[in-house]
Amino acid sequence: MTGIISSPHVHPRNSVSAVMLNVCYALIPGIAAHVYFFGTGLIINMVIAVATALLTEAWIMKLRKRPIMPSLMDGSALVTAILIALTIPPMVPWWIPFIGTAFAMVFAKHLYGGLGQNPFNPAMVGFAVLLIAFPQEMTRWVHLQLSDVYQLTFIDYLRYSLTNLLPAGYNYDALTMATPMDNMKIQLGLGQTVADMQANQSIMGKVAGRGWEWINLMFLLGGLWLIVKRIITWHIPVAMLAGLAVIALISSLIAPNHYAPPLFHLFGGATMLGAFFIATDPVTASTTPRGRLVYGFGIGLLIYIIRVWGGYPDGIAFAVLLMNMAVPTIDYYTQPRVFGHDGK
Amino acid sequence: MARKLWHFHGGLKLEGHKHASMLAPVEAAPIPPQLIIPIQQHIGAPAEPIVAIGDKVKKGQVIAEMQATVSAPVHAPTSGTISAIEERPVPHPSGLPNTCIMLDTDGQDEWLEGRKTHSQFHLLDPEQLRTLIRNAGIVGLGGAGFPSYLKLQPGQGKLVDTFILNGAECEPWITCDALLMQQHARDILDGLNIMRHAVQAGRCLIGIEDNKAEAIQALSDALTEDEKQYIEIVAVPTLYPTGGEKQLIKVLTGMEIPSHKLPIDIGVVCHNVGTAAAVADAVIRGIPLISRYVTVTGTAIDKPRNLHALFGTPMDFLLQQCNVQRDTVARLVMGGPMMGFEINDLQSPIIKTSNCLLTMQQKDIADKQAALPCIRCGECTRVCPAQLLPQQLYWWSKARDFDKVQDYKVFDCIECGCCAYVCPSHIPLVQYYRFAKTEIWQQERDKQKSDHARQRHEFRQHRMELKKQEDEERRRKKKELLKKAQGDKKDDAKKSAIEEAMARVQEKKQQQNIESKNMDNLTNAQRKQIDEVDARRERMKQDDSQEDTNS
């Protein structure tokens, strides 16, 4: 490259860090809802994850003999850490967020060359590793922190995180439960009908699990704000939700007793977080407009397949990782028609 | 008039910054003491200087002639004396100097006599008009500088359906076309009529961005009833880069120029409004292209304005007319902020393509951050008016995989800069594409060269082979002849062979005489002496031969 300064000579004040910061702002409503329903455990996990991510990033940049500050300031490590923390149950030992985040940063991000080079979504790689290695810790969520159960305080969470000690007089099973998503799958497997399940509103809420439906709604709001702010485009979230809704609708029309309705899938589990914040990770997603529709739709279908017929309670992570693999092919076959060229 | 308009993909809504430079009326800039006139102010071959140092020239006199089809002559912008023809810094993206004719002005501004005016241009045939336009040195004044007469030559069997005049002026800050339209609407329409006649076009469209209401009004007011039948002034949405030829044609007609084709291939001819005014000057008034409107603007200028400047005026001189503090100008750009290029030497001259001088202060360029890795956000794809995948182009350009770069259609890139503008990682994307394009051109040139060399080599081998065969054939025939001859006329053959050999020796000797080396460096006197001796010898020889024939 030459030293000649190339046009254009003006730039708006946008930057990678502005993009990442806006993503963090958009997560706030969902995080707030999460804390409201499940207590302050999330905050502890988030602090551990963020600290781990920044330290790992700095350490690797030092090893790679690259400037450290620009890469800490770009905000990408921050977003990865927050997303990992959001996928981890609130009450876990400290080394769960630590291992997940460190693995994500080292193996999923920097071994591929750092920001912009990784083919797989680092946060989902971190989550997948934790889920496979520590299935028990990763699938039990605390009870909704509402009046009918013991409410875990910040101190309780902190003590458990650091020392693995529960509040006096309580055992682990008494404080935790399966998520509504998991519950639905187990009970349907035991011969219950969808209608039976949904009659129990104290667990299943109005549409998709008590508490969870609100958290999803908050992530949806944050996501819509990102689209309005033009941080993300509508293609991936819309396609993903459409893919999920279509297959859920078909299944529930065929056998309404055995398959939960589309709304349960759209507002249950981590659907909205996945649609607006995880599948939209620009680095690992498809980049062509049509490719993004294919990519999103594929994720939606895979989420349903894994949730309903797979072995895991939720399917966001594996659906995203599988579609990450398909991105180069999708991008290749969905190139837009270039100006002045005939359509394909 | 509501007219159906089309859209091109992407584009940017940019802050215009146009108002400030349109407040002051356009005035002619004073004649500087010296003009620096480059022989190349256009796309194509440079013109060839036809003046010598010390020559007195008049305003409008040709001082450099075109030597190729794609070229343009250069005229003296004022009267004066040629003081030098030498390399000087010129405005060019490469930053390299080029040959300039230096004209010391005499302040008389005296016109060349005998200018030909043609107020009845419609009586001229298209070829005559093209010649007038060519000889006036007119090139595209929108910024590219392609010789205009070539764009008025539709070619065999090509009909021009639509003639488009480009008054979009989509780049921020630039206002020279807007003011020209406001102040010289009649000239622009006259030029349009002339060019329409030259290509025998039907309808004419003038595309102007809708942020230039006064210009649209001025042109509409200037239209005669007759012109209203075939000229339509169309306000197009303000969206960068609507002023790009391909984009404007798409917006106005819905047609896309096929890749690697020209507008004429879809029956369209497109010229800039400034070019139209220049054509009117050249044909009707006999004034060649020697000056233009230049916008002098930017953040380092208190009172931005437009000046009517002679070509060759040093940029510094022009900036002084606007009271610019030299040290506040951290960067000077010729053209707009999106596609213009940096001028490193303030003594560079104004040329035919200098539409704007954009000054920038340190604070405007200081916050430019270092490039971060691409995060594949796809913003570039969203804004690209050519519907390319800029981030893929960047990826493959960086990897120097030029086959892939071409697969992703790098040559359809118009270098508008939209992608680099929106890039959150601040990657100088356009620079990568220019790099890839030049590398590919270079590779093609190298390939052509090596192909050519290989062809020559193969041809030579082929020729040697033929020669060898011919020689052998000849030798064989000779042998056969000899064998035959030996049978009957053995002695005769021998005799003639000896005679031939002797003749050859004689001839060789003579040749050696002529080529003797001691004749090379002689003084005039010596040369004369030898000539005399030679003449004498020649005479004696003739005498001898006469005697021979007489005897």
PDB file of C-alpha atoms in Angstrom, chain A residues 1-17 19-20 70-71 74 115-117 230-231 233 281-289 292 327 331-332 334-341, chain B residues 93-94 246 256-259 331 333 337-342 360 367-368 372-378 382 385-389 391 395 408-409 412 417 420-426 430-432 434-435:
ATOM      1  CA  MET A   1       0.000   0.000   0.000  1.00  0.00           C
ATOM      2  CA  THR A   2       1.169   3.479  -0.757  1.00  0.00           C
ATOM      3  CA  GLY A   3       1.337   6.342   1.684  1.00  0.00           C
ATOM      4  CA  ILE A   4      -1.006   8.481  -0.420  1.00  0.00           C
ATOM      5  CA  ILE A   5      -4.091   9.447   1.511  1.00  0.00           C
ATOM      6  CA  SER A   6      -7.065   7.990  -0.259  1.00  0.00           C
ATOM      7  CA  SER A   7     -10.550   9.392  -0.615  1.00  0.00           C
ATOM      8  CA  PRO A   8     -12.998   9.717   1.002  1.00  0.00           C
ATOM      9  CA  HIS A   9     -11.651  12.475   3.223  1.00  0.00           C
ATOM     10  CA  VAL A  10     -14.604  12.574   5.605  1.00  0.00           C
ATOM     11  CA  HIS A  11     -16.012  10.038   8.014  1.00  0.00           C
ATOM     12  CA  PRO A  12     -18.990  10.034  10.293  1.00  0.00           C
ATOM     13  CA  ARG A  13     -18.205   9.440  13.920  1.00  0.00           C
ATOM     14  CA  ASN A  14     -18.938   5.750  13.895  1.00  0.00           C
ATOM     15  CA  SER A  15     -16.615   3.033  15.069  1.00  0.00           C
ATOM     16  CA  VAL A  16     -16.488  -0.592  16.053  1.00  0.00           C
ATOM     17  CA  SER A  17     -16.568   0.389  19.727  1.00  0.00           C
ATOM     18  CA  VAL A  19     -21.354  -0.498  17.535  1.00  0.00           C
ATOM     19  CA  MET A  20     -20.418  -2.745  20.449  1.00  0.00           C
ATOM     20  CA  PRO A  70      -7.210  -0.648  20.833  1.00  0.00           C
ATOM     21  CA  SER A  71      -8.397  -4.194  21.121  1.00  0.00           C
ATOM     22  CA  ASP A  74     -13.163  -2.019  20.629  1.00  0.00           C
ATOM     23  CA  LEU A 115     -11.460  -9.850  15.840  1.00  0.00           C
ATOM     24  CA  GLY A 116     -13.101 -10.385  12.495  1.00  0.00           C
ATOM     25  CA  GLN A 117     -11.337 -13.653  11.678  1.00  0.00           C
ATOM     26  CA  ARG A 230     -29.186   0.683  12.183  1.00  0.00           C
ATOM     27  CA  ILE A 231     -26.683  -1.315  14.237  1.00  0.00           C
ATOM     28  CA  THR A 233     -30.393  -5.154   9.848  1.00  0.00           C
ATOM     29  CA  ASP A 281     -22.938 -11.326  15.367  1.00  0.00           C
ATOM     30  CA  PRO A 282     -21.598  -9.770  12.151  1.00  0.00           C
ATOM     31  CA  VAL A 283     -18.272 -11.589  12.146  1.00  0.00           C
ATOM     32  CA  THR A 284     -19.743 -15.074  11.995  1.00  0.00           C
ATOM     33  CA  ALA A 285     -22.993 -14.391  10.150  1.00  0.00           C
ATOM     34  CA  SER A 286     -23.656 -14.285   6.438  1.00  0.00           C
ATOM     35  CA  THR A 287     -22.980 -10.874   4.913  1.00  0.00           C
ATOM     36  CA  THR A 288     -25.109 -10.779   1.774  1.00  0.00           C
ATOM     37  CA  PRO A 289     -28.721  -9.583   2.128  1.00  0.00           C
ATOM     38  CA  ARG A 292     -28.754 -13.393   5.822  1.00  0.00           C
ATOM     39  CA  VAL A 327     -21.767 -19.245   5.977  1.00  0.00           C
ATOM     40  CA  ASP A 331     -22.319 -16.181   0.944  1.00  0.00           C
ATOM     41  CA  TYR A 332     -20.968 -17.672  -2.246  1.00  0.00           C
ATOM     42  CA  THR A 334     -26.236 -15.494  -2.577  1.00  0.00           C
ATOM     43  CA  GLN A 335     -24.102 -12.762  -4.113  1.00  0.00           C
ATOM     44  CA  PRO A 336     -26.231  -9.806  -5.159  1.00  0.00           C
ATOM     45  CA  ARG A 337     -26.630  -8.950  -8.830  1.00  0.00           C
ATOM     46  CA  VAL A 338     -23.961  -6.370  -9.599  1.00  0.00           C
ATOM     47  CA  PHE A 339     -25.030  -3.135 -11.318  1.00  0.00           C
ATOM     48  CA  GLY A 340     -24.953  -3.572 -15.067  1.00  0.00           C
ATOM     49  CA  HIS A 341     -24.887  -7.373 -14.933  1.00  0.00           C
TER      50      HIS A 341
ATOM     51  CA  PRO B  93      -3.892  11.342  -7.808  1.00  0.00           C
ATOM     52  CA  SER B  94      -0.399   9.915  -8.296  1.00  0.00           C
ATOM     53  CA  LYS B 246     -24.363   5.256 -14.418  1.00  0.00           C
ATOM     54  CA  GLU B 256     -28.520   0.214 -16.424  1.00  0.00           C
ATOM     55  CA  ILE B 257     -25.428   0.544 -18.563  1.00  0.00           C
ATOM     56  CA  PRO B 258     -24.258  -3.052 -18.972  1.00  0.00           C
ATOM     57  CA  SER B 259     -20.916  -3.779 -17.363  1.00  0.00           C
ATOM     58  CA  ARG B 331      -5.034  19.338   3.829  1.00  0.00           C
ATOM     59  CA  VAL B 333      -8.262  18.389  -1.695  1.00  0.00           C
ATOM     60  CA  PRO B 337     -14.578  15.092   0.033  1.00  0.00           C
ATOM     61  CA  MET B 338     -15.791  11.722  -1.267  1.00  0.00           C
ATOM     62  CA  MET B 339     -13.816  11.311  -4.482  1.00  0.00           C
ATOM     63  CA  GLY B 340     -11.311  14.156  -4.551  1.00  0.00           C
ATOM     64  CA  PHE B 341      -7.606  13.650  -4.035  1.00  0.00           C
ATOM     65  CA  GLU B 342      -5.060  15.383  -1.894  1.00  0.00           C
ATOM     66  CA  MET B 360      -9.467  20.999   5.691  1.00  0.00           C
ATOM     67  CA  ASP B 367      -9.676  12.273  14.549  1.00  0.00           C
ATOM     68  CA  LYS B 368      -9.183   9.777  11.783  1.00  0.00           C
ATOM     69  CA  LEU B 372      -9.294  -1.949  12.827  1.00  0.00           C
ATOM     70  CA  PRO B 373     -10.022  -5.424  11.507  1.00  0.00           C
ATOM     71  CA  CYS B 374     -13.138  -5.840   9.375  1.00  0.00           C
ATOM     72  CA  ILE B 375     -16.014  -7.161  11.479  1.00  0.00           C
ATOM     73  CA  ARG B 376     -18.069  -8.108   8.406  1.00  0.00           C
ATOM     74  CA  CYS B 377     -20.900  -5.855   9.525  1.00  0.00           C
ATOM     75  CA  GLY B 378     -22.057  -5.458   5.926  1.00  0.00           C
ATOM     76  CA  ARG B 382     -25.814  -1.823   2.146  1.00  0.00           C
ATOM     77  CA  PRO B 385     -24.393   1.827  -5.481  1.00  0.00           C
ATOM     78  CA  ALA B 386     -22.827  -0.821  -7.724  1.00  0.00           C
ATOM     79  CA  GLN B 387     -24.317  -3.592  -5.548  1.00  0.00           C
ATOM     80  CA  LEU B 388     -20.908  -5.103  -4.969  1.00  0.00           C
ATOM     81  CA  LEU B 389     -19.729  -6.898  -1.840  1.00  0.00           C
ATOM     82  CA  GLN B 391     -15.961  -6.424   2.170  1.00  0.00           C
ATOM     83  CA  TRP B 395     -10.644  -9.433   1.745  1.00  0.00           C
ATOM     84  CA  TYR B 408     -16.310 -10.181  -7.287  1.00  0.00           C
ATOM     85  CA  LYS B 409     -16.389  -7.595 -10.134  1.00  0.00           C
ATOM     86  CA  ASP B 412     -17.655  -2.399 -11.707  1.00  0.00           C
ATOM     87  CA  GLY B 417     -16.166   5.950  -1.422  1.00  0.00           C
ATOM     88  CA  ALA B 420     -15.135   3.505   3.191  1.00  0.00           C
ATOM     89  CA  TYR B 421     -17.309   6.322   4.518  1.00  0.00           C
ATOM     90  CA  VAL B 422     -19.592   4.028   6.530  1.00  0.00           C
ATOM     91  CA  CYS B 423     -16.934   1.495   7.588  1.00  0.00           C
ATOM     92  CA  PRO B 424     -16.922   1.349  11.407  1.00  0.00           C
ATOM     93  CA  SER B 425     -13.409  -0.096  11.286  1.00  0.00           C
ATOM     94  CA  HIS B 426     -12.191   2.902   9.221  1.00  0.00           C
ATOM     95  CA  VAL B 430     -11.255   2.378  -1.953  1.00  0.00           C
ATOM     96  CA  GLN B 431      -7.488   2.403  -1.681  1.00  0.00           C
ATOM     97  CA  TYR B 432      -7.493  -1.399  -1.645  1.00  0.00           C
ATOM     98  CA  ARG B 434      -7.433   0.973  -6.607  1.00  0.00           C
ATOM     99  CA  PHE B 435      -4.452  -1.116  -5.594  1.00  0.00           C
TER     100      PHE B 435
END
